PDB file of C-alpha atoms in Angstrom:
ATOM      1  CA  UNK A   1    -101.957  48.564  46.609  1.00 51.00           C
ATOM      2  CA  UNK A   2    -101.022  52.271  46.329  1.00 63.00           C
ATOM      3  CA  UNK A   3     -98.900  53.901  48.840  1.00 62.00           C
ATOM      4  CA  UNK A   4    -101.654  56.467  49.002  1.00 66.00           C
ATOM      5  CA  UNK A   5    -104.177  53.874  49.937  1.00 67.00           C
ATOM      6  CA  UNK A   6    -101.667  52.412  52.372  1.00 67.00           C
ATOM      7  CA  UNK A   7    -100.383  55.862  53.938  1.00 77.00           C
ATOM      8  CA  UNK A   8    -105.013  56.454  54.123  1.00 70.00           C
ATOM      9  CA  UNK A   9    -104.873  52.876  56.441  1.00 71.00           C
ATOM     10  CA  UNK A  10    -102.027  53.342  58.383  1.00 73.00           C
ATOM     11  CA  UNK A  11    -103.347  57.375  59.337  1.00 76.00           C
ATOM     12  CA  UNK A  12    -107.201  56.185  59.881  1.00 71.00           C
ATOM     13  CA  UNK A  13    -105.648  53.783  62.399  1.00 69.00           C
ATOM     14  CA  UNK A  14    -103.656  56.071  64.405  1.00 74.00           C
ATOM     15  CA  UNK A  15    -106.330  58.619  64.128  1.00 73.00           C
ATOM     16  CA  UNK A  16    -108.549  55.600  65.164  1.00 70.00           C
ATOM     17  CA  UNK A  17    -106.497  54.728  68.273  1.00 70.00           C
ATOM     18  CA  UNK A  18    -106.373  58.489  69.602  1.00 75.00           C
ATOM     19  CA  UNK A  19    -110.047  59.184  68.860  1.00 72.00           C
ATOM     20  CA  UNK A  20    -111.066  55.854  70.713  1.00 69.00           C
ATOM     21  CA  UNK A  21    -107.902  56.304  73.084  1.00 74.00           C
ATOM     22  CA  UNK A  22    -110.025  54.758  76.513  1.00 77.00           C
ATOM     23  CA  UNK A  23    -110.709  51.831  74.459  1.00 72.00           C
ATOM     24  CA  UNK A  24    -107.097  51.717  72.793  1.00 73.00           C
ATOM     25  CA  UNK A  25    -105.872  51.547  76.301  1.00 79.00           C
ATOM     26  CA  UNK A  26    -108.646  48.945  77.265  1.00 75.00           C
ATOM     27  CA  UNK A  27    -107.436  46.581  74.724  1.00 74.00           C
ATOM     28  CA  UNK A  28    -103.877  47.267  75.165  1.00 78.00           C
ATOM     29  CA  UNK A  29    -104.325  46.480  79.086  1.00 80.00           C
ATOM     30  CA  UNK A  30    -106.047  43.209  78.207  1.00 76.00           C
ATOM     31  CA  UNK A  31    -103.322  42.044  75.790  1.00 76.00           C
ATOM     32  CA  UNK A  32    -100.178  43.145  78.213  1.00 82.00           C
ATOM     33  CA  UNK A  33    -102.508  41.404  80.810  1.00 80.00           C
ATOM     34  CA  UNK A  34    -102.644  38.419  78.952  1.00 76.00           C
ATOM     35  CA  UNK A  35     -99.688  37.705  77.584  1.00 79.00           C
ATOM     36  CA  UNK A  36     -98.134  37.977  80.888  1.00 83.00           C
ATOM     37  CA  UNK A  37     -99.982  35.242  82.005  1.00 79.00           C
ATOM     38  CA  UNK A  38     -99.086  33.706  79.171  1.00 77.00           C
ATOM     39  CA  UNK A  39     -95.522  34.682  79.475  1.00 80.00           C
ATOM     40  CA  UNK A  40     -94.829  33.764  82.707  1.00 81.00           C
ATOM     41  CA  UNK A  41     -96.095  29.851  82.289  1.00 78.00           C
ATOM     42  CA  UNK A  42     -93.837  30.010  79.159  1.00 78.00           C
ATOM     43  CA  UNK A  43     -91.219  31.208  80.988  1.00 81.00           C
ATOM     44  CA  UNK A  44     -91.506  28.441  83.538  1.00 80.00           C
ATOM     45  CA  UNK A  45     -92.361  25.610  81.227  1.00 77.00           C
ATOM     46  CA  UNK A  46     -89.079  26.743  79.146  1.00 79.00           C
ATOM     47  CA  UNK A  47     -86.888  27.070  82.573  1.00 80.00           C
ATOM     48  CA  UNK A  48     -88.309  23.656  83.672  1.00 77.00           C
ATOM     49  CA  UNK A  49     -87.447  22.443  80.168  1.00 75.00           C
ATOM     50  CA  UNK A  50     -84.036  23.810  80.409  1.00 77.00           C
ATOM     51  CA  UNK A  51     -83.418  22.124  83.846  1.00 75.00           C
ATOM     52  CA  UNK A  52     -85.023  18.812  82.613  1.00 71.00           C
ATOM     53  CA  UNK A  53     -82.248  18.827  79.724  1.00 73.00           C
ATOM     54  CA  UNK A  54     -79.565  19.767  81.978  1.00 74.00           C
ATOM     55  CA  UNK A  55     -80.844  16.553  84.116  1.00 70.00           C
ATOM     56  CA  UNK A  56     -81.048  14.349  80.658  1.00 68.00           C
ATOM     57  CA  UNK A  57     -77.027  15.443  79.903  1.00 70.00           C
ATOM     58  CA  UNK A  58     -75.859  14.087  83.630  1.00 72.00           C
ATOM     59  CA  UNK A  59     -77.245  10.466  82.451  1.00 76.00           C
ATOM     60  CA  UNK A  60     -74.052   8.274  82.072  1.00 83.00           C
ATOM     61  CA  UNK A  61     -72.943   5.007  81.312  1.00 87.00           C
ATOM     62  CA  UNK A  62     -70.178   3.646  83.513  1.00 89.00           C
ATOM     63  CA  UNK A  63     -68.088   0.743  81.774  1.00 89.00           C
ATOM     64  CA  UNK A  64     -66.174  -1.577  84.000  1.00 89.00           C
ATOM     65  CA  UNK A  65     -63.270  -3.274  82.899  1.00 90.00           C
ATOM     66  CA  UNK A  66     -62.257  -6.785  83.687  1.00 88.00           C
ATOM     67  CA  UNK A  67     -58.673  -7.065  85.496  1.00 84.00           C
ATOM     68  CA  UNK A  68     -56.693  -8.951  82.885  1.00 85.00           C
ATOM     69  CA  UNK A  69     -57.208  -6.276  80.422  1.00 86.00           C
ATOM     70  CA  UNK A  70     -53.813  -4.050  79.999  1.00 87.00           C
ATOM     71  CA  UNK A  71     -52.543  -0.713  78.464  1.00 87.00           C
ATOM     72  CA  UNK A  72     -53.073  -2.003  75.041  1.00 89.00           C
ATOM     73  CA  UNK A  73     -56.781  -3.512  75.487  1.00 89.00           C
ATOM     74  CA  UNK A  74     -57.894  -0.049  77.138  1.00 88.00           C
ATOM     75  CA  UNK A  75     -56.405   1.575  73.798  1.00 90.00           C
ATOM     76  CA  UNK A  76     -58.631  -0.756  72.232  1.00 91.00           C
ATOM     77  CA  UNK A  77     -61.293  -0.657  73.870  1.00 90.00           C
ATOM     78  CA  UNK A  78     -61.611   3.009  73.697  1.00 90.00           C
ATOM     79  CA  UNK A  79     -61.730   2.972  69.895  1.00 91.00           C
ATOM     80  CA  UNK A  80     -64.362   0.265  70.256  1.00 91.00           C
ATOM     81  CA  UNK A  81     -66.942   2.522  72.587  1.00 89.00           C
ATOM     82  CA  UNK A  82     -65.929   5.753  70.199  1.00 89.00           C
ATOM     83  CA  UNK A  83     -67.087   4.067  67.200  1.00 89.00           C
ATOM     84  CA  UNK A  84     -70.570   2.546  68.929  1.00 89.00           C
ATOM     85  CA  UNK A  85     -73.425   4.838  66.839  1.00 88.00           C
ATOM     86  CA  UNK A  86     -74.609   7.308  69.834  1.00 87.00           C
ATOM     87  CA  UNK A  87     -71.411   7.842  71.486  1.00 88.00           C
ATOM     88  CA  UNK A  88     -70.723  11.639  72.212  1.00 87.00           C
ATOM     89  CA  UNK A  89     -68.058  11.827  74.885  1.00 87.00           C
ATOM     90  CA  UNK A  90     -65.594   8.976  76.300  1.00 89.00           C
ATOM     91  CA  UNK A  91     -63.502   9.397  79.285  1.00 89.00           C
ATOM     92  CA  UNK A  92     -60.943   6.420  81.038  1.00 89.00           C
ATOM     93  CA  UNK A  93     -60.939   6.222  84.627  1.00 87.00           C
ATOM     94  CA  UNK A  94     -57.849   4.241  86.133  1.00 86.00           C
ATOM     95  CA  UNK A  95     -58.759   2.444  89.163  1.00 82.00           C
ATOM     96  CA  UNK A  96     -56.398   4.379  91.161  1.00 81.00           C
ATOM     97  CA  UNK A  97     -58.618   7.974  90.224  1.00 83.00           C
ATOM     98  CA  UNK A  98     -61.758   6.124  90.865  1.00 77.00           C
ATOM     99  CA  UNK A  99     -60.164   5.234  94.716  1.00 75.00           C
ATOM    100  CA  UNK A 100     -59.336   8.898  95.001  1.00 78.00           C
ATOM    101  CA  UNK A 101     -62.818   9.962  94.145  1.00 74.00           C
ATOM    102  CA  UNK A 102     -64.174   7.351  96.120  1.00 72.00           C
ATOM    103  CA  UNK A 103     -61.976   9.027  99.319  1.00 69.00           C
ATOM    104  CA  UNK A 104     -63.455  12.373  98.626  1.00 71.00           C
ATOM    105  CA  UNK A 105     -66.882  10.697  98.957  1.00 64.00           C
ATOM    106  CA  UNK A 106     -66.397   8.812 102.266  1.00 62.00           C
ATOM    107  CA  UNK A 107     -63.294  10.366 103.327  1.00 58.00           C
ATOM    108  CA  UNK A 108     -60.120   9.429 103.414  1.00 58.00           C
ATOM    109  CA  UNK A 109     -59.591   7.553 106.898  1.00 59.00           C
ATOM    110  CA  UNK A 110     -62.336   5.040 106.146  1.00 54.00           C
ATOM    111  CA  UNK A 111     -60.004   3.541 103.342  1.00 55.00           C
ATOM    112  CA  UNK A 112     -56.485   3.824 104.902  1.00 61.00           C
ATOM    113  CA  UNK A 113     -54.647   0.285 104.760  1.00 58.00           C
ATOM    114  CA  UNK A 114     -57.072  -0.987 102.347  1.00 66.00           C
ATOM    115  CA  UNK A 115     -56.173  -2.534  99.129  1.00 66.00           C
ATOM    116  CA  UNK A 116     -57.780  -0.987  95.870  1.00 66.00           C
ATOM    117  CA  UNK A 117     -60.765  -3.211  95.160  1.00 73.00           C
ATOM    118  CA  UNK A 118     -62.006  -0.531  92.077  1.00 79.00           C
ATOM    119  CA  UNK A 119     -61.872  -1.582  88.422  1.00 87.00           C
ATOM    120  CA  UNK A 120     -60.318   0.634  85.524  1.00 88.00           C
ATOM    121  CA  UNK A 121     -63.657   2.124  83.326  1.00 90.00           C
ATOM    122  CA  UNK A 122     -64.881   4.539  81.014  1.00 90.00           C
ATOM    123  CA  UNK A 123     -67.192   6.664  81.409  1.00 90.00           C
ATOM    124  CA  UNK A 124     -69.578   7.406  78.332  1.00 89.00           C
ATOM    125  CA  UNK A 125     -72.307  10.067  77.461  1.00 88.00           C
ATOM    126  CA  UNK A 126     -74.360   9.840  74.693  1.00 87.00           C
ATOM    127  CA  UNK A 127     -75.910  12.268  72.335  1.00 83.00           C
ATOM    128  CA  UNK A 128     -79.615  11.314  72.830  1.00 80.00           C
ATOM    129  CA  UNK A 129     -80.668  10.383  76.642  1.00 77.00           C
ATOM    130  CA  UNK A 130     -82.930   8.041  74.792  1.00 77.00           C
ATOM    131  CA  UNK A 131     -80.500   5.682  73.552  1.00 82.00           C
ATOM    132  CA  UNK A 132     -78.682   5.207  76.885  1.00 84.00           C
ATOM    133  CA  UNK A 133     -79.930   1.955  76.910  1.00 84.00           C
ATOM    134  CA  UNK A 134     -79.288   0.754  73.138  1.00 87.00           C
ATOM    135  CA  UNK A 135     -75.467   1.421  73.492  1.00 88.00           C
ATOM    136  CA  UNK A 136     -75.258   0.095  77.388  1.00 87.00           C
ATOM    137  CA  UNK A 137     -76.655  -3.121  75.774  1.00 88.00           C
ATOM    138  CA  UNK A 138     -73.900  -2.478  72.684  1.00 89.00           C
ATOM    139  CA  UNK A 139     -71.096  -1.780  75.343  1.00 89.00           C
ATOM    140  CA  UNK A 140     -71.749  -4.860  76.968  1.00 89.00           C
ATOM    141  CA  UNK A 141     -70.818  -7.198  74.475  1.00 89.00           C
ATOM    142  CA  UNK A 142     -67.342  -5.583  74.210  1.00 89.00           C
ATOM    143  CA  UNK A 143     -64.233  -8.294  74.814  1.00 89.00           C
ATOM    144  CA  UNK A 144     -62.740  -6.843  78.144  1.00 90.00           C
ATOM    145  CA  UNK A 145     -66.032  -5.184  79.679  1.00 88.00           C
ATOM    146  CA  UNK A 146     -66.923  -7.150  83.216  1.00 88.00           C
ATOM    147  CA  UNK A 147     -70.520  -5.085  83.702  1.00 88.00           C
ATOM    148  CA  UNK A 148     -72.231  -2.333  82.649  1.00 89.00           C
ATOM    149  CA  UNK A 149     -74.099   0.213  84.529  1.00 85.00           C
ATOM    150  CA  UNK A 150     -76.420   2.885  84.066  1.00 79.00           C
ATOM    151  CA  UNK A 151     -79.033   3.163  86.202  1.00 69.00           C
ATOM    152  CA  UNK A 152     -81.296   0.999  84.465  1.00 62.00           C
ATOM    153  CA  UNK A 153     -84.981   1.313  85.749  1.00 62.00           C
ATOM    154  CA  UNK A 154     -84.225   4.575  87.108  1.00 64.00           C
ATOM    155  CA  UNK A 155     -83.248   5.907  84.309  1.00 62.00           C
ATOM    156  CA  UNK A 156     -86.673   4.975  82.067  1.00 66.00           C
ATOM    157  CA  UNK A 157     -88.736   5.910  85.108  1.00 73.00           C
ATOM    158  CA  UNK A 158     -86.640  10.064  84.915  1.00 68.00           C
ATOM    159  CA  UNK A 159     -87.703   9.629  81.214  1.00 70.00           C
ATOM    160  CA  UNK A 160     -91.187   8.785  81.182  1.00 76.00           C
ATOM    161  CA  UNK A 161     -91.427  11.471  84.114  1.00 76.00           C
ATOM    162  CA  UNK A 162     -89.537  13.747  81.797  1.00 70.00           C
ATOM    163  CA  UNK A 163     -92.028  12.907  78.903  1.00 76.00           C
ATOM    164  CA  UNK A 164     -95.208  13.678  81.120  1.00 81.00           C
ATOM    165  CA  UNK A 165     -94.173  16.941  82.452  1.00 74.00           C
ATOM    166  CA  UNK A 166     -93.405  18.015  79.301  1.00 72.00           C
ATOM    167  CA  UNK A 167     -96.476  17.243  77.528  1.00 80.00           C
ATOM    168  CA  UNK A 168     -98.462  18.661  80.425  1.00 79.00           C
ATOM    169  CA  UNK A 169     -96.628  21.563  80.009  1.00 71.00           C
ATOM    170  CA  UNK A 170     -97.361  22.127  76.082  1.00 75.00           C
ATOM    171  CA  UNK A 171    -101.032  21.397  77.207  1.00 81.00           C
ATOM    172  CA  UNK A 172    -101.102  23.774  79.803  1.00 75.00           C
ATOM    173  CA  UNK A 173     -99.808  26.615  77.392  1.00 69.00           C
ATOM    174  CA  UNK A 174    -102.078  25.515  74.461  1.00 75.00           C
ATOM    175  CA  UNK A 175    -104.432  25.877  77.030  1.00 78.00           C
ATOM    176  CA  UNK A 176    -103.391  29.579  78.490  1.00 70.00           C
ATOM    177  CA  UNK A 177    -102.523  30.997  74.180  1.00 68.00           C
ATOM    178  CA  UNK A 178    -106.780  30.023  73.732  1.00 73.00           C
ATOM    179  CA  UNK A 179    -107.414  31.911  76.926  1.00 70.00           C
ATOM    180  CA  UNK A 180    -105.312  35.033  75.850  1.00 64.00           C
ATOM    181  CA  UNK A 181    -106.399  35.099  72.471  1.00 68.00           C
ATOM    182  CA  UNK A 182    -110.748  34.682  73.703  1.00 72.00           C
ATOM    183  CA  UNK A 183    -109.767  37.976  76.060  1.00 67.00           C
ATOM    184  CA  UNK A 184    -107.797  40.093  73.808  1.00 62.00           C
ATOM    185  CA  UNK A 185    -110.036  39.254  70.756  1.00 66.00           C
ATOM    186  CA  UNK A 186    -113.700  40.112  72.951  1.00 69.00           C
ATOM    187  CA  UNK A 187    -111.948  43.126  74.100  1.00 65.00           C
ATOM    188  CA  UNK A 188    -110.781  44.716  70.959  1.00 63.00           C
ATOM    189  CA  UNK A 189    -114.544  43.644  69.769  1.00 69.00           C
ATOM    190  CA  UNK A 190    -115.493  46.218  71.951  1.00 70.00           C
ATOM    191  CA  UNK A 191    -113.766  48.699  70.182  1.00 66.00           C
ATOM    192  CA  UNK A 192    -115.088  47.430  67.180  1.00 68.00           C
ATOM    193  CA  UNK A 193    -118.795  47.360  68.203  1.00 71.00           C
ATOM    194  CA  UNK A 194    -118.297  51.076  69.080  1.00 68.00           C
ATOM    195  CA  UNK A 195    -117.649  51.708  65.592  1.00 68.00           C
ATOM    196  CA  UNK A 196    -120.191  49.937  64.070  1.00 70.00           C
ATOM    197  CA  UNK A 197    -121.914  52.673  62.509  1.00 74.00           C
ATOM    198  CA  UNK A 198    -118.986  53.943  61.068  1.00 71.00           C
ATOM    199  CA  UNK A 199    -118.426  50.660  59.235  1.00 70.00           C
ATOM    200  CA  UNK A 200    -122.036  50.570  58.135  1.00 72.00           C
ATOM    201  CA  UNK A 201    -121.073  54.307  56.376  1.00 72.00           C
ATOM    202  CA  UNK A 202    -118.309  52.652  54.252  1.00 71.00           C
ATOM    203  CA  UNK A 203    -119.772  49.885  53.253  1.00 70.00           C
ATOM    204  CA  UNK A 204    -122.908  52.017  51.921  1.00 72.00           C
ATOM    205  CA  UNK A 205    -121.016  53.974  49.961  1.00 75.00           C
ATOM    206  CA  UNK A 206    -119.328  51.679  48.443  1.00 70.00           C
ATOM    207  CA  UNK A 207    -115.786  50.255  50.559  1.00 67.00           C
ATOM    208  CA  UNK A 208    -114.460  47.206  49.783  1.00 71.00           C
ATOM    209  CA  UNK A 209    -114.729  44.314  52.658  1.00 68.00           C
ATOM    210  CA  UNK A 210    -110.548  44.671  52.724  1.00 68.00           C
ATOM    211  CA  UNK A 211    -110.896  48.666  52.486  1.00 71.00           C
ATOM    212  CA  UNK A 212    -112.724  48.855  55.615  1.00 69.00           C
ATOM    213  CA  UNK A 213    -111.028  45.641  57.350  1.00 74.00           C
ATOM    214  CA  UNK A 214    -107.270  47.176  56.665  1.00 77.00           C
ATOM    215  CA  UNK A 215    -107.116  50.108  59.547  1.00 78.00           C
ATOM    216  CA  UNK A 216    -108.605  48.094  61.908  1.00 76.00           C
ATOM    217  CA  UNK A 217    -105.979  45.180  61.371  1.00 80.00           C
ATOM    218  CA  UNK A 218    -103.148  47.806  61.611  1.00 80.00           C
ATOM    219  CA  UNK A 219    -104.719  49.184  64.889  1.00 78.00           C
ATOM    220  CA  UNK A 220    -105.005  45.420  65.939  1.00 78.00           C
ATOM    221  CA  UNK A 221    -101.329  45.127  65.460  1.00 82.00           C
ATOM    222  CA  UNK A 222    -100.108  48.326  66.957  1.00 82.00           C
ATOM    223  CA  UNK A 223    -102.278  47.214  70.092  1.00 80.00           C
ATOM    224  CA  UNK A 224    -100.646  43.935  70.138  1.00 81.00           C
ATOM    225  CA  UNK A 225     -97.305  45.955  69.552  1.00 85.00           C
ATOM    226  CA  UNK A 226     -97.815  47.684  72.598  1.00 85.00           C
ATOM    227  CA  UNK A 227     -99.589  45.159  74.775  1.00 84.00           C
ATOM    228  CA  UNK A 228     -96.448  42.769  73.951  1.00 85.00           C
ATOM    229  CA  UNK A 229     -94.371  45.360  74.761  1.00 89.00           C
ATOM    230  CA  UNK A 230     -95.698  46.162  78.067  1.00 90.00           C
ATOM    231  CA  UNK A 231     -95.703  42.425  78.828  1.00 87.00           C
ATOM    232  CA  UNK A 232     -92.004  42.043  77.798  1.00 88.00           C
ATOM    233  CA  UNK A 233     -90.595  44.877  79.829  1.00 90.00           C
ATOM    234  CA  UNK A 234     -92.710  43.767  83.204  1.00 91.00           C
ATOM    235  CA  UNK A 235     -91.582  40.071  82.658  1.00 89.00           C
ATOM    236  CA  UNK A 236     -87.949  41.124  81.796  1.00 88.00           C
ATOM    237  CA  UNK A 237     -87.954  43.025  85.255  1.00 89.00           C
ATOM    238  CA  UNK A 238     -89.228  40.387  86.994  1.00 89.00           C
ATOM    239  CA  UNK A 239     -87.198  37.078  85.599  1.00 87.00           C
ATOM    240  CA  UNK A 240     -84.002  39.300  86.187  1.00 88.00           C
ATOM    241  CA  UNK A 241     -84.852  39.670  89.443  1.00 88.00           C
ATOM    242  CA  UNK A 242     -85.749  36.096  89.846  1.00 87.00           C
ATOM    243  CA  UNK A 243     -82.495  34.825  87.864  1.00 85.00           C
ATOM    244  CA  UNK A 244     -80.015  36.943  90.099  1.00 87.00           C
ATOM    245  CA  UNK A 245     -81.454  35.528  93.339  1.00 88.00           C
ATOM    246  CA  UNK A 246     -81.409  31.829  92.216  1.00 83.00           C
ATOM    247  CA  UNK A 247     -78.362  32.248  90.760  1.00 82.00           C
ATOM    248  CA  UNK A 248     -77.152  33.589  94.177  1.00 83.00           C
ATOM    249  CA  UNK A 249     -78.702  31.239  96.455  1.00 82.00           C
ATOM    250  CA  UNK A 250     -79.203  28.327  94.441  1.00 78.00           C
ATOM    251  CA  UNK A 251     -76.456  27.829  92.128  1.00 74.00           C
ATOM    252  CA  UNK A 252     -77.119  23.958  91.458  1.00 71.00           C
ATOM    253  CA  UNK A 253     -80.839  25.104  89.313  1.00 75.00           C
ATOM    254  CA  UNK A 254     -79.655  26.092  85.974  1.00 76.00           C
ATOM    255  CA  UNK A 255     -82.065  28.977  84.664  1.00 80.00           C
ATOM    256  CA  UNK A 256     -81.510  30.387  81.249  1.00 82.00           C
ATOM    257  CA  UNK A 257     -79.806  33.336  80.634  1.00 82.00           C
ATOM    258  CA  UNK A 258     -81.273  36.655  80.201  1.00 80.00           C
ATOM    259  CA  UNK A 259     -79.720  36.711  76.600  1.00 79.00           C
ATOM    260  CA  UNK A 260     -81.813  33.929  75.855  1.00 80.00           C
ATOM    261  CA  UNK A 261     -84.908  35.509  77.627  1.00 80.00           C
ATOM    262  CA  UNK A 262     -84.639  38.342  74.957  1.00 80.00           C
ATOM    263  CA  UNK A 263     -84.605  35.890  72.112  1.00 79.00           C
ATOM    264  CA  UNK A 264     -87.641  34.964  73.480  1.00 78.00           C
ATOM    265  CA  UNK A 265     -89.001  38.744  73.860  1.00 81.00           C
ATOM    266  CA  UNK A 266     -88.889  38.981  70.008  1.00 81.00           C
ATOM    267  CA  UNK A 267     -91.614  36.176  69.457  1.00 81.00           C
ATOM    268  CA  UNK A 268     -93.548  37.871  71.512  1.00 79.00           C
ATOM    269  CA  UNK A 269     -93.686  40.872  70.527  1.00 84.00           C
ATOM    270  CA  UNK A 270     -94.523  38.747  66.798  1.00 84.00           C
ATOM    271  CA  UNK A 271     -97.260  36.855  69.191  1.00 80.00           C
ATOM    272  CA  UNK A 272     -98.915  39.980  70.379  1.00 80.00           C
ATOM    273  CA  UNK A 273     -98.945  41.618  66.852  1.00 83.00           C
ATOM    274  CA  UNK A 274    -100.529  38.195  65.472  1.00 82.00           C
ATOM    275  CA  UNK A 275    -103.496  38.128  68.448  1.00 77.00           C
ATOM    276  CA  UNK A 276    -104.192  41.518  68.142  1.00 76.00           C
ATOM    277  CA  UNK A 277    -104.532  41.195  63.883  1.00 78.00           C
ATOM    278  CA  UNK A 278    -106.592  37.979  64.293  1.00 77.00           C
ATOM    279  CA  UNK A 279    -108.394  39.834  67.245  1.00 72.00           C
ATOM    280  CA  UNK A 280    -109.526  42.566  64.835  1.00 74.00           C
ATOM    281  CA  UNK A 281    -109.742  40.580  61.714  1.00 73.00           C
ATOM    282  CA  UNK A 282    -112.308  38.265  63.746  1.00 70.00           C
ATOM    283  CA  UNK A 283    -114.196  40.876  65.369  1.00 69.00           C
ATOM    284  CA  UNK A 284    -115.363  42.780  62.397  1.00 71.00           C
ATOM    285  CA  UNK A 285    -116.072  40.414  60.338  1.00 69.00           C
ATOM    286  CA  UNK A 286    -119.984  39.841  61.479  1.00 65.00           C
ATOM    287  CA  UNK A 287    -119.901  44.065  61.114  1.00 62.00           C
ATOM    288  CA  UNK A 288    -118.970  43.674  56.928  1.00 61.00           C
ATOM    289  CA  UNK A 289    -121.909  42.033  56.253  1.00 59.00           C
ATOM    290  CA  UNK A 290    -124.448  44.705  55.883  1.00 49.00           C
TER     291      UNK A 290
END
């Protein structure tokens, strides 16, 4: 393609956009409308996401340790649960921390005069959630280990909840992307169907399907551009003010980080630039045929 040719596209869609400026903004409202709809269920399913994750990582296995095994067995021992396929962190608790933490729980007066009835363990996380129960049955069959626990039944319960709410979630937002795309795609028909005529000039005289099809994809994008832009800036507002207050007043949810918000900003700007080509590209396609 010649840069002439491309330089003709790119000013017959700007000309485009000003002449038709009430539509422009008509499609441009319907895509920042859209998308943040769209935007905000992403930006809960990916917070919920986050927070299910952050739930998945406090999963542990607790190792308890029969009495008669000494200095040299826990040495062992440890070496024996580092090496089990899954293990990603390992920590030894001696009987007498576990009695301390035990006091902070219940307090310490409850247990004054008592004798230490706690075992030595380790504590163990794994890399996958999933396979807490593949090395809790490995752990097990350690020499030295008394029992195991882990929360079993809970724990597959969290996951299959876990599972469900995510793949609701992806359904949801399959669901909402269809929705966006059916609005912003009828609108900028609109805009299209306005110009009908002027599509039925070029292709009498000769225009290639692509030579007529080119500005209106480049306006499609620049609408997009700007719809997505909109959208960003109105949802950036918002989830900042949203992430300062539950930051403030609920410290224990885990939201991520505005950083990460913008990582997400540049897809969507890519996402509105895509819907509002395919918008275009779709829309005049029953208007080449003449």
């Amino acid at each position: 393609m010649r840069l002439r040719t491309f330089n003709y596209f790119f000013r017959e869609a700007f000309i485009s956009l000003i002449r038709n400026r009430w539509m422009s903004l008509a499609s441009i409202g319907a895509v920042a409308s859209a998308l943040i709809i769209l935007g905000s269920f992403l930006l809960i399913s990916v917070n919920f996401d986050h927070i299910l994750k952050d739930v998945e990582s406090q999963v542990e296995i607790t190792a308890y340790l029969e009495d008669t095994v000494d200095s040299s067995g826990i040495t062992r021992l440890n070496a024996e649960i580092s090496s089990v396929s899954g293990v990603k962190e390992i920590k030894f608790v001696s009987r007498e921390a576990a009695l301390e933490e035990f006091k902070q729980q219940v307090g310490k007066d409850l247990l004054e005069g008592i004798d230490n009835p706690l075992p030595n363990s380790f504590r163990i996380k794994v890399d996958n959630p999933q396979d807490v129960a593949r090395v809790a049955g490995e752990i097990q069959h350690l020499q030295g280990v008394e029992e195991v626990k882990y929360g079993k039944g809970v724990v597959e319960k969290l996951f299959n909840i876990i599972y469900w709410v995510r793949l609701l979630g992806l359904v949801i937002m399959a669901i909402f992307a269809a929705v966006s795309i059916f609005i912003i795609s009828n609108t900028i028909r609109l805009t299209v169907f306005a110009r009908r005529r002027e599509i039925n000039i070029m292709k009498y005289i000769g225009a290639t399907d692509w030579f007529v099809r080119w500005p209106f994809l480049i306006e499609g994008m620049v609408l997009g551009f700007i719809g997505a832009a909109i959208a960003i800036g109105i949802l950036a507002g918002g989830y900042n003010y949203l992430y300062n207050i539950v930051r403030l007043n609920i410290p224990m949810i885990s939201l991520i980080p505005m950083e990460e918000f913008y990582n997400y900003a540049l897809g969507f700007l890519a996402i509105g630039m895509f819907i509002g080509a395919f918008g275009s590209s779709f829309s005049i396609r029953r208007f080449l045929h003449v």
